[in-house]
């Protein structure tokens, strides 16, 4: 995770953070009054395609930009509230996990680590990354809002996961194929800007990726199971069942820890192989 902080000494990474935040917020804000799913909390968000794309291309700058952009969107979209606190962290991981997992799954060939989808193996890696990061973002936000007694975990976690994943799976591949060659030509891919020494070396990166997947999907499944089975929450009925229950908090917390531990185990250094050669 060293690069998350070391990037702030690099002017171009700071600019990419600001650019990511501005684009994400600019696309989020118009939809704030569009099709609300939970008024004041979330709505249909095609802009959710950007965190994964920015995370892959801009690395830690994309993660920070996603978190900051979501907060700006809440401020100017009139939805700033308690959900914005963990909305920041959830959207950070929505951009953070993609670049961490890109070279850690064992699917990306060592001789072509470019952050684009130019093979079926990369497409498969992208799909796994999208589902994992979408679920991670969802349980981070839903865990907090259920604990605060505001929104039921089952409903919110499923809604956010689907809201994230649909945009990323449908719009992401063509957008990445369109943008990557131009961004690469401009020398703005994060591995073209940062030094390999500024990136955490990590350890057991494939195990770290597995832990992140288990933490994200396991947290979603277990959290929904506990909240629907014990507290009568419904998947597609907002406000049903009991909220703010310790059982949900305790059941999901270990999976949140797995996500954090898994992300610390992964590196991102392997994406420098292409440039090193």
Short mmCIF file of C-alpha atoms in Angstrom, two decimals:
data_model
loop_
_atom_site.label_atom_id
_atom_site.label_comp_id
_atom_site.label_asym_id
_atom_site.label_seq_id
_atom_site.Cartn_x
_atom_site.Cartn_y
_atom_site.Cartn_z
CA UNK A 1 0.00 0.00 0.00
CA UNK A 2 3.07 2.22 -0.02
CA UNK A 3 2.21 3.70 -3.41
CA UNK A 4 -1.12 5.01 -2.08
CA UNK A 5 0.88 7.55 -0.09
CA UNK A 6 4.11 7.86 -2.10
CA UNK A 7 2.13 8.92 -5.18
CA UNK A 8 1.42 12.29 -3.56
CA UNK A 9 5.00 13.38 -4.17
CA UNK A 10 4.48 13.01 -7.92
CA UNK A 11 2.85 15.99 -9.64
CA UNK A 12 1.45 13.97 -12.53
CA UNK A 13 -0.18 11.46 -10.17
CA UNK A 14 -1.78 14.33 -8.27
CA UNK A 15 -3.10 15.74 -11.55
CA UNK A 16 -4.50 12.31 -12.48
CA UNK A 17 -6.21 12.15 -9.09
CA UNK A 18 -7.84 15.53 -9.71
CA UNK A 19 -8.78 14.53 -13.27
CA UNK A 20 -10.31 11.21 -12.12
CA UNK A 21 -12.27 12.94 -9.37
CA UNK A 22 -13.53 15.67 -11.71
CA UNK A 23 -14.69 13.25 -14.43
CA UNK A 24 -16.33 10.87 -11.96
CA UNK A 25 -18.16 13.71 -10.17
CA UNK A 26 -19.17 15.39 -13.42
CA UNK A 27 -20.91 12.22 -14.63
CA UNK A 28 -22.36 11.38 -11.20
CA UNK A 29 -24.03 14.72 -10.50
CA UNK A 30 -26.49 14.81 -13.45
CA UNK A 31 -27.86 11.39 -12.45
CA UNK A 32 -28.44 12.42 -8.81
CA UNK A 33 -31.88 13.63 -9.78
CA UNK A 34 -32.42 10.93 -12.37
CA UNK A 35 -33.59 7.50 -11.22
CA UNK A 36 -33.16 7.26 -7.42
CA UNK A 37 -33.00 3.78 -5.90
CA UNK A 38 -32.75 5.00 -2.31
CA UNK A 39 -33.40 8.76 -2.11
CA UNK A 40 -30.41 10.52 -0.61
CA UNK A 41 -28.29 7.37 -0.67
CA UNK A 42 -27.91 5.94 -4.17
CA UNK A 43 -29.36 6.05 -7.66
CA UNK A 44 -28.79 4.49 -11.07
CA UNK A 45 -25.12 5.29 -11.64
CA UNK A 46 -23.60 4.63 -15.09
CA UNK A 47 -20.65 6.69 -13.84
CA UNK A 48 -19.64 3.68 -11.72
CA UNK A 49 -17.75 2.40 -14.74
CA UNK A 50 -15.01 4.98 -14.11
CA UNK A 51 -13.47 3.78 -10.80
CA UNK A 52 -12.41 0.44 -12.30
CA UNK A 53 -11.14 2.05 -15.51
CA UNK A 54 -9.26 4.77 -13.62
CA UNK A 55 -7.92 2.24 -11.13
CA UNK A 56 -6.46 0.06 -13.88
CA UNK A 57 -4.94 2.94 -15.86
CA UNK A 58 -4.02 5.41 -13.10
CA UNK A 59 -3.38 3.02 -10.19
CA UNK A 60 -3.53 4.70 -6.75
CA UNK A 61 -4.44 8.03 -8.38
CA UNK A 62 -7.56 6.37 -9.76
CA UNK A 63 -8.45 5.00 -6.32
CA UNK A 64 -8.09 8.40 -4.64
CA UNK A 65 -9.91 10.08 -7.53
CA UNK A 66 -12.84 7.68 -7.19
CA UNK A 67 -13.15 8.33 -3.46
CA UNK A 68 -12.85 12.11 -3.81
CA UNK A 69 -15.07 12.23 -6.90
CA UNK A 70 -17.86 10.35 -5.12
CA UNK A 71 -17.71 12.80 -2.23
CA UNK A 72 -17.83 15.77 -4.60
CA UNK A 73 -20.79 14.16 -6.34
CA UNK A 74 -22.58 13.84 -2.99
CA UNK A 75 -21.86 17.47 -2.11
CA UNK A 76 -23.03 19.02 -5.37
CA UNK A 77 -25.72 16.41 -5.98
CA UNK A 78 -27.39 17.18 -2.67
CA UNK A 79 -26.91 13.71 -1.18
CA UNK A 80 -24.10 14.43 1.31
CA UNK A 81 -24.87 12.58 4.52
CA UNK A 82 -23.77 9.79 6.84
CA UNK A 83 -23.47 7.43 3.90
CA UNK A 84 -20.82 9.67 2.36
CA UNK A 85 -18.33 8.72 5.10
CA UNK A 86 -18.06 5.07 4.14
CA UNK A 87 -19.01 5.98 0.59
CA UNK A 88 -15.52 7.48 0.44
CA UNK A 89 -13.88 4.24 1.57
CA UNK A 90 -16.14 2.05 -0.56
CA UNK A 91 -15.38 4.01 -3.71
CA UNK A 92 -11.69 4.04 -2.83
CA UNK A 93 -11.65 0.24 -2.86
CA UNK A 94 -13.72 0.28 -6.05
CA UNK A 95 -10.66 1.82 -7.73
CA UNK A 96 -7.99 0.30 -5.46
CA UNK A 97 -8.67 -3.41 -5.90
CA UNK A 98 -8.62 -3.35 -9.73
CA UNK A 99 -5.00 -2.25 -10.07
CA UNK A 100 -3.92 -4.40 -7.13
CA UNK A 101 -5.54 -7.52 -8.56
CA UNK A 102 -4.63 -6.98 -12.22
CA UNK A 103 -1.31 -8.81 -12.04
CA UNK A 104 -2.11 -10.97 -9.04
CA UNK A 105 -4.69 -13.42 -10.40
CA UNK A 106 -2.30 -15.50 -12.49
CA UNK A 107 -4.35 -14.81 -15.62
CA UNK A 108 -2.35 -11.91 -17.04
CA UNK A 109 0.60 -13.17 -19.16
CA UNK A 110 3.97 -11.96 -17.90
CA UNK A 111 4.94 -10.72 -21.36
CA UNK A 112 1.85 -8.52 -21.68
CA UNK A 113 0.75 -6.81 -18.46
CA UNK A 114 -0.78 -3.84 -20.29
CA UNK A 115 -3.92 -2.62 -18.51
CA UNK A 116 -6.33 -3.27 -21.34
CA UNK A 117 -8.54 -6.11 -22.56
CA UNK A 118 -6.79 -7.55 -25.59
CA UNK A 119 -7.20 -11.27 -24.83
CA UNK A 120 -9.78 -13.62 -23.36
CA UNK A 121 -7.58 -14.15 -20.30
CA UNK A 122 -7.56 -10.43 -19.62
CA UNK A 123 -11.30 -10.27 -20.16
CA UNK A 124 -11.76 -13.04 -17.60
CA UNK A 125 -9.45 -11.22 -15.17
CA UNK A 126 -11.45 -8.04 -15.73
CA UNK A 127 -14.76 -9.79 -14.99
CA UNK A 128 -13.41 -11.28 -11.75
CA UNK A 129 -11.98 -7.92 -10.71
CA UNK A 130 -15.25 -6.12 -11.47
CA UNK A 131 -17.38 -8.52 -9.44
CA UNK A 132 -14.91 -8.49 -6.54
CA UNK A 133 -14.50 -4.72 -6.36
CA UNK A 134 -18.25 -4.14 -6.82
CA UNK A 135 -19.05 -6.44 -3.89
CA UNK A 136 -16.25 -4.97 -1.74
CA UNK A 137 -17.58 -1.45 -2.25
CA UNK A 138 -21.10 -2.65 -1.48
CA UNK A 139 -20.40 -4.43 1.80
CA UNK A 140 -18.18 -1.60 3.09
CA UNK A 141 -21.00 0.92 2.63
CA UNK A 142 -23.89 -1.40 3.56
CA UNK A 143 -22.11 -2.69 6.69
CA UNK A 144 -21.70 0.83 8.01
CA UNK A 145 -25.22 2.04 7.17
CA UNK A 146 -26.84 -1.07 8.65
CA UNK A 147 -24.72 -0.70 11.79
CA UNK A 148 -25.84 2.92 12.03
CA UNK A 149 -29.45 1.73 11.78
CA UNK A 150 -30.12 3.67 8.57
CA UNK A 151 -30.43 1.18 5.67
CA UNK A 152 -30.90 -2.62 5.78
CA UNK A 153 -27.74 -4.50 4.77
CA UNK A 154 -29.42 -7.06 2.50
CA UNK A 155 -31.15 -4.53 0.30
CA UNK A 156 -28.32 -2.00 0.06
CA UNK A 157 -25.47 -4.48 -0.46
CA UNK A 158 -27.27 -6.21 -3.34
CA UNK A 159 -28.32 -2.91 -4.93
CA UNK A 160 -24.83 -1.40 -4.80
CA UNK A 161 -23.18 -4.60 -6.08
CA UNK A 162 -25.51 -4.79 -9.07
CA UNK A 163 -25.35 -1.04 -9.68
CA UNK A 164 -21.56 -1.17 -9.79
CA UNK A 165 -21.13 -4.43 -11.69
CA UNK A 166 -23.66 -3.79 -14.46
CA UNK A 167 -22.09 -0.47 -15.43
CA UNK A 168 -18.57 -1.89 -15.24
CA UNK A 169 -19.32 -5.07 -17.21
CA UNK A 170 -21.36 -3.42 -19.96
CA UNK A 171 -19.51 -0.12 -20.43
CA UNK A 172 -16.06 -0.99 -19.11
CA UNK A 173 -14.51 -3.21 -21.81
CA UNK A 174 -15.25 -0.93 -24.80
CA UNK A 175 -14.28 2.17 -22.80
CA UNK A 176 -10.99 0.63 -21.73
CA UNK A 177 -10.20 -0.47 -25.28
CA UNK A 178 -10.93 3.05 -26.49
CA UNK A 179 -9.01 4.96 -23.82
CA UNK A 180 -5.97 2.78 -23.09
CA UNK A 181 -4.03 3.31 -26.37
CA UNK A 182 -4.38 7.10 -26.08
CA UNK A 183 -3.51 7.24 -22.39
CA UNK A 184 -0.53 4.96 -23.00
CA UNK A 185 0.63 7.14 -25.89
CA UNK A 186 0.50 10.19 -23.61
CA UNK A 187 2.61 8.37 -21.00
CA UNK A 188 -0.09 8.60 -18.33
CA UNK A 189 -0.43 4.94 -17.32
CA UNK A 190 0.53 4.80 -13.65
CA UNK A 191 3.42 2.38 -14.26
CA UNK A 192 4.86 4.89 -16.74
CA UNK A 193 4.87 7.58 -14.07
CA UNK A 194 5.70 5.97 -10.76
CA UNK A 195 8.93 4.26 -9.81
CA UNK A 196 8.81 0.55 -9.06
CA UNK A 197 10.57 1.23 -5.77
CA UNK A 198 7.66 3.43 -4.66
CA UNK A 199 5.27 0.47 -4.90
CA UNK A 200 4.80 -2.03 -2.08
CA UNK A 201 6.59 -5.32 -2.85
CA UNK A 202 3.74 -7.36 -1.42
CA UNK A 203 3.94 -11.10 -0.73
CA UNK A 204 1.96 -14.16 -1.80
CA UNK A 205 0.04 -11.99 -4.25
CA UNK A 206 -2.14 -14.80 -5.64
CA UNK A 207 -3.18 -15.72 -2.10
CA UNK A 208 -3.88 -12.04 -1.50
CA UNK A 209 -6.15 -11.94 -4.55
CA UNK A 210 -7.99 -15.04 -3.32
CA UNK A 211 -8.47 -13.46 0.11
CA UNK A 212 -9.85 -10.30 -1.51
CA UNK A 213 -12.31 -12.37 -3.56
CA UNK A 214 -13.37 -14.45 -0.54
CA UNK A 215 -13.68 -11.34 1.60
CA UNK A 216 -15.81 -9.48 -0.96
CA UNK A 217 -18.12 -12.26 -2.16
CA UNK A 218 -18.12 -14.11 1.16
CA UNK A 219 -19.00 -10.92 3.02
CA UNK A 220 -21.86 -10.28 0.62
CA UNK A 221 -23.25 -13.83 0.84
CA UNK A 222 -22.84 -14.20 4.61
CA UNK A 223 -24.11 -10.69 5.30
CA UNK A 224 -27.21 -11.20 3.17
CA UNK A 225 -27.75 -14.63 4.73
CA UNK A 226 -27.58 -13.29 8.27
CA UNK A 227 -29.67 -10.20 7.60
CA UNK A 228 -32.45 -12.08 5.76
CA UNK A 229 -32.39 -15.20 7.92
CA UNK A 230 -32.14 -13.65 11.38
CA UNK A 231 -33.53 -10.16 10.97
CA UNK A 232 -36.18 -10.51 8.28
CA UNK A 233 -34.59 -8.15 5.77
CA UNK A 234 -35.65 -8.54 2.13
CA UNK A 235 -33.37 -8.31 -0.90
CA UNK A 236 -35.58 -6.07 -2.99
CA UNK A 237 -37.74 -4.35 -0.40
CA UNK A 238 -36.26 -1.22 1.10
CA UNK A 239 -36.96 -0.70 4.80
CA UNK A 240 -38.03 -4.26 5.56
CA UNK A 241 -36.64 -6.13 8.55
CA UNK A 242 -34.53 -4.98 11.47
CA UNK A 243 -31.53 -2.70 10.95
CA UNK A 244 -28.52 -1.96 13.12
CA UNK A 245 -28.12 -5.51 14.37
CA UNK A 246 -24.91 -6.76 15.98
CA UNK A 247 -25.21 -10.09 14.16
CA UNK A 248 -24.74 -8.44 10.77
CA UNK A 249 -21.86 -6.32 12.07
CA UNK A 250 -20.01 -9.30 13.57
CA UNK A 251 -20.75 -11.59 10.65
CA UNK A 252 -19.43 -9.24 7.95
CA UNK A 253 -16.49 -7.73 9.86
CA UNK A 254 -14.10 -10.71 9.36
CA UNK A 255 -14.68 -10.50 5.61
CA UNK A 256 -13.89 -6.77 5.60
CA UNK A 257 -10.62 -7.64 7.36
CA UNK A 258 -9.91 -10.28 4.69
CA UNK A 259 -10.31 -7.63 1.97
CA UNK A 260 -7.82 -5.34 3.70
CA UNK A 261 -5.31 -8.13 4.40
CA UNK A 262 -5.60 -9.43 0.84
CA UNK A 263 -5.00 -5.98 -0.62
CA UNK A 264 -1.89 -5.58 1.54
CA UNK A 265 -0.53 -8.91 0.30
CA UNK A 266 -0.85 -7.89 -3.35
CA UNK A 267 1.72 -5.60 -4.95
CA UNK A 268 1.34 -4.08 -8.39
CA UNK A 269 5.08 -4.27 -9.05
CA UNK A 270 4.57 -7.09 -11.55
CA UNK A 271 2.90 -4.57 -13.85
CA UNK A 272 6.31 -2.91 -14.31
CA UNK A 273 7.70 -5.98 -16.12
CA UNK A 274 6.81 -4.63 -19.55
CA UNK A 275 8.65 -1.37 -18.92
CA UNK A 276 11.62 -3.13 -17.30
CA UNK A 277 12.17 -5.28 -20.35
#
